[in-house]
């Protein structure tokens, strides 16, 4: 079974490929020859997730999965949230995003945060189903580790003494927001 994963983020693709069983082939936007930018103009994580899936489904008419992820920090009223990719001003500049977040949490003792992923699947008939994954943790004082991507160097999940950037991809997939959302998606495919 072939499913397009409508993401321009290679790290998301690598994690997702490790999560799906071998009979599901995830096609990248490159594999299907899509070269444009997908609009992310919705005001919620769920809205953007659906927008990404819908954009590609409308163009190709084939099964599509897309996801939007945000880091929600409690004392910042859920920021950066839906703006996680461009928090520091430049889309996808992880260093700038983390710098601004650490600056905004300077001196703050409550460092509670959660990653939230909403994955949206549109099947061959155009029917949409969404899957949510959340992992709670704390924002560290400094960057640590060198694995993962995005905010992984400053996010320590509850119950662990290391940040996501110090997890292997397999360890992260076992507990992460994306891992949870994709496991729900895989279960859905297997039971329908
Ligand atoms: P798409 O093409 O799928 O939209 P993106 O990189 O633009 O890829 P998002 O719009 O979902 O992704 O933005 C989420 C931002 O949050 C992204 O820029 C990453 O820096 C960060 N992020 C997403 N997943 C993450 C994860 O598992 N760990 C750490 N940071 C993550």
Short mmCIF file of C-alpha atoms and ligand atoms in Angstrom, two decimals:
data_model
loop_
_atom_site.label_atom_id
_atom_site.label_comp_id
_atom_site.label_asym_id
_atom_site.label_seq_id
_atom_site.Cartn_x
_atom_site.Cartn_y
_atom_site.Cartn_z
CA UNK A 1 0.00 0.00 0.00
CA UNK A 2 1.34 3.42 -0.95
CA UNK A 3 0.59 6.52 1.13
CA UNK A 4 1.96 9.98 0.43
CA UNK A 5 3.47 11.61 3.53
CA UNK A 6 2.92 15.32 2.82
CA UNK A 7 5.91 16.74 4.65
CA UNK A 8 8.94 18.72 3.62
CA UNK A 9 10.70 17.72 6.84
CA UNK A 10 13.19 14.88 6.28
CA UNK A 11 13.45 14.14 10.01
CA UNK A 12 9.70 13.59 10.29
CA UNK A 13 9.89 11.29 7.27
CA UNK A 14 12.72 9.24 8.81
CA UNK A 15 10.82 8.80 12.09
CA UNK A 16 7.58 7.91 10.27
CA UNK A 17 9.31 5.35 8.03
CA UNK A 18 10.65 3.60 11.13
CA UNK A 19 7.12 3.52 12.59
CA UNK A 20 5.07 2.11 9.70
CA UNK A 21 5.09 -1.63 8.88
CA UNK A 22 6.94 -2.78 5.77
CA UNK A 23 3.79 -3.33 3.65
CA UNK A 24 3.09 0.43 3.82
CA UNK A 25 5.31 2.48 1.50
CA UNK A 26 5.48 6.12 2.47
CA UNK A 27 6.03 8.31 -0.58
CA UNK A 28 7.72 11.67 -0.07
CA UNK A 29 6.68 14.87 -1.83
CA UNK A 30 9.84 14.42 -3.91
CA UNK A 31 8.74 10.89 -4.92
CA UNK A 32 5.48 12.28 -6.38
CA UNK A 33 7.19 15.28 -8.03
CA UNK A 34 5.61 17.97 -5.84
CA UNK A 35 7.90 20.98 -5.68
CA UNK A 36 5.79 23.79 -4.20
CA UNK A 37 5.26 24.96 -0.65
CA UNK A 38 2.21 23.77 1.22
CA UNK A 39 0.24 26.55 2.87
CA UNK A 40 0.14 26.43 6.69
CA UNK A 41 -2.25 29.32 7.33
CA UNK A 42 -4.66 27.74 9.81
CA UNK A 43 -4.83 28.93 13.40
CA UNK A 44 -4.60 25.53 15.03
CA UNK A 45 -2.29 22.53 14.81
CA UNK A 46 -5.23 20.39 13.72
CA UNK A 47 -6.23 22.96 11.08
CA UNK A 48 -2.76 23.04 9.55
CA UNK A 49 -2.49 19.28 9.61
CA UNK A 50 -5.75 18.95 7.68
CA UNK A 51 -4.75 21.75 5.28
CA UNK A 52 -1.51 19.96 4.36
CA UNK A 53 -3.27 16.63 3.74
CA UNK A 54 -6.12 18.26 1.81
CA UNK A 55 -3.76 20.25 -0.44
CA UNK A 56 -1.95 17.14 -1.61
CA UNK A 57 -5.07 14.96 -1.81
CA UNK A 58 -6.79 17.54 -4.01
CA UNK A 59 -3.81 17.55 -6.38
CA UNK A 60 -3.09 13.80 -6.56
CA UNK A 61 -6.27 12.00 -5.43
CA UNK A 62 -4.23 9.33 -3.62
CA UNK A 63 -4.13 8.37 0.08
CA UNK A 64 -2.26 11.05 2.05
CA UNK A 65 -1.01 11.41 5.59
CA UNK A 66 0.18 14.80 6.85
CA UNK A 67 0.95 16.07 10.30
CA UNK A 68 1.45 19.30 12.15
CA UNK A 69 3.36 19.44 15.40
CA UNK A 70 3.65 22.15 18.01
CA UNK A 71 5.45 22.64 21.29
CA UNK A 72 3.05 24.10 23.86
CA UNK A 73 4.64 25.77 26.87
CA UNK A 74 2.39 26.19 29.90
CA UNK A 75 3.60 29.57 31.20
CA UNK A 76 3.60 30.99 27.67
CA UNK A 77 -0.11 30.16 27.29
CA UNK A 78 0.61 27.37 24.83
CA UNK A 79 3.14 29.27 22.72
CA UNK A 80 4.93 28.59 20.39
CA UNK A 81 2.15 26.09 19.55
CA UNK A 82 0.97 26.42 15.98
CA UNK A 83 3.85 28.87 15.35
CA UNK A 84 6.55 26.39 16.46
CA UNK A 85 8.27 26.23 13.07
CA UNK A 86 8.65 30.03 12.75
CA UNK A 87 8.79 31.11 16.41
CA UNK A 88 12.23 32.73 16.10
CA UNK A 89 11.24 34.50 12.87
CA UNK A 90 12.53 32.14 10.19
CA UNK A 91 10.62 28.99 9.20
CA UNK A 92 12.48 25.89 10.34
CA UNK A 93 15.45 27.66 11.98
CA UNK A 94 15.71 25.43 15.05
CA UNK A 95 18.53 27.37 16.69
CA UNK A 96 16.67 30.67 16.53
CA UNK A 97 13.46 29.03 17.72
CA UNK A 98 15.18 27.47 20.74
CA UNK A 99 17.11 30.67 21.56
CA UNK A 100 13.93 32.72 21.71
CA UNK A 101 12.13 30.10 23.76
CA UNK A 102 14.96 29.86 26.30
CA UNK A 103 15.05 33.67 26.46
CA UNK A 104 11.31 33.86 27.07
CA UNK A 105 11.63 31.30 29.87
CA UNK A 106 14.62 33.03 31.48
CA UNK A 107 14.27 32.82 35.28
CA UNK A 108 11.03 30.86 35.00
CA UNK A 109 10.71 27.88 37.34
CA UNK A 110 7.63 26.34 35.74
CA UNK A 111 9.08 24.82 32.56
CA UNK A 112 6.21 22.45 31.79
CA UNK A 113 5.58 21.86 28.10
CA UNK A 114 4.12 19.31 25.77
CA UNK A 115 4.59 18.29 22.18
CA UNK A 116 1.37 17.81 20.29
CA UNK A 117 1.07 16.15 16.90
CA UNK A 118 -2.09 15.90 14.87
CA UNK A 119 -1.76 13.49 11.95
CA UNK A 120 -4.45 13.70 9.25
CA UNK A 121 -5.14 10.80 6.92
CA UNK A 122 -7.25 11.12 3.79
CA UNK A 123 -8.08 7.80 2.17
CA UNK A 124 -8.56 6.99 -1.52
CA UNK A 125 -12.22 8.02 -1.24
CA UNK A 126 -11.39 11.41 0.27
CA UNK A 127 -12.44 10.53 3.84
CA UNK A 128 -10.50 12.33 6.54
CA UNK A 129 -9.50 10.88 9.92
CA UNK A 130 -7.26 12.62 12.48
CA UNK A 131 -4.98 11.10 15.12
CA UNK A 132 -3.49 13.00 18.06
CA UNK A 133 -0.32 12.31 20.01
CA UNK A 134 0.85 14.24 23.07
CA UNK A 135 3.95 13.87 25.24
CA UNK A 136 4.52 15.98 28.33
CA UNK A 137 7.84 17.17 29.67
CA UNK A 138 9.95 20.13 30.69
CA UNK A 139 12.07 22.68 28.88
CA UNK A 140 15.69 22.47 30.03
CA UNK A 141 17.89 25.49 30.85
CA UNK A 142 20.33 24.75 28.02
CA UNK A 143 20.57 22.72 24.85
CA UNK A 144 21.78 19.15 25.33
CA UNK A 145 22.57 16.22 23.04
CA UNK A 146 23.05 16.07 19.31
CA UNK A 147 20.36 13.74 17.94
CA UNK A 148 16.78 14.44 16.86
CA UNK A 149 15.75 17.78 15.38
CA UNK A 150 13.83 20.98 16.08
CA UNK A 151 13.27 21.53 19.80
CA UNK A 152 14.62 18.08 20.78
CA UNK A 153 17.78 19.49 22.48
CA UNK A 154 15.67 21.37 25.08
CA UNK A 155 12.77 18.97 25.72
CA UNK A 156 13.03 16.43 28.54
CA UNK A 157 10.02 14.08 28.60
CA UNK A 158 8.53 13.28 32.01
CA UNK A 159 10.04 10.16 33.60
CA UNK A 160 13.37 10.48 31.77
CA UNK A 161 16.61 12.13 32.73
CA UNK A 162 17.64 13.07 29.22
CA UNK A 163 16.33 15.27 26.42
CA UNK A 164 14.90 13.91 23.15
CA UNK A 165 18.16 14.86 21.40
CA UNK A 166 19.84 12.21 23.58
CA UNK A 167 17.35 9.47 22.63
CA UNK A 168 17.91 7.12 19.71
CA UNK A 169 15.29 7.42 16.98
CA UNK A 170 13.80 4.11 18.16
CA UNK A 171 13.62 5.26 21.80
CA UNK A 172 12.00 8.54 20.79
CA UNK A 173 9.43 6.79 18.59
CA UNK A 174 8.39 4.58 21.53
CA UNK A 175 7.09 7.54 23.57
CA UNK A 176 6.92 10.62 21.37
CA UNK A 177 3.96 12.69 20.18
CA UNK A 178 4.62 11.53 16.60
CA UNK A 179 5.06 7.90 17.70
CA UNK A 180 1.71 7.98 19.53
CA UNK A 181 -0.15 9.62 16.64
CA UNK A 182 1.32 7.26 14.02
CA UNK A 183 0.64 4.17 16.14
CA UNK A 184 -3.03 5.21 16.30
CA UNK A 185 -2.97 5.71 12.52
CA UNK A 186 -1.42 2.28 11.90
CA UNK A 187 -3.96 0.60 14.21
CA UNK A 188 -6.73 2.38 12.28
CA UNK A 189 -5.41 1.07 8.94
CA UNK A 190 -5.16 -2.46 10.30
CA UNK A 191 -8.67 -2.56 11.71
CA UNK A 192 -10.74 -1.01 8.96
P1 LIG B 1 6.04 20.02 7.41
O1 LIG B 1 6.59 20.07 6.03
O2 LIG B 1 5.54 18.66 7.81
O3 LIG B 1 5.05 21.10 7.69
P2 LIG B 1 7.70 21.46 9.31
O4 LIG B 1 9.14 21.26 9.66
O5 LIG B 1 7.29 22.75 8.71
O6 LIG B 1 7.32 20.24 8.34
P3 LIG B 1 5.68 21.80 11.38
O7 LIG B 1 4.96 22.78 10.52
O8 LIG B 1 4.88 20.68 11.97
O9 LIG B 1 6.88 21.10 10.60
O10 LIG B 1 6.41 22.64 12.50
C1 LIG B 1 6.77 22.12 13.67
C2 LIG B 1 8.10 22.66 14.15
O11 LIG B 1 8.25 22.06 15.43
C3 LIG B 1 9.26 22.19 13.27
O12 LIG B 1 9.88 23.25 12.63
C4 LIG B 1 10.23 21.57 14.25
O13 LIG B 1 11.26 22.48 14.52
C5 LIG B 1 9.44 21.35 15.49
N1 LIG B 1 9.19 19.91 15.66
C6 LIG B 1 8.30 19.12 15.01
N2 LIG B 1 8.40 17.86 15.44
C7 LIG B 1 9.37 17.84 16.37
C8 LIG B 1 9.95 16.84 17.15
O14 LIG B 1 9.58 15.58 17.06
N3 LIG B 1 10.92 17.19 17.98
C9 LIG B 1 11.34 18.47 18.09
N4 LIG B 1 10.86 19.47 17.37
C10 LIG B 1 9.87 19.17 16.51
#
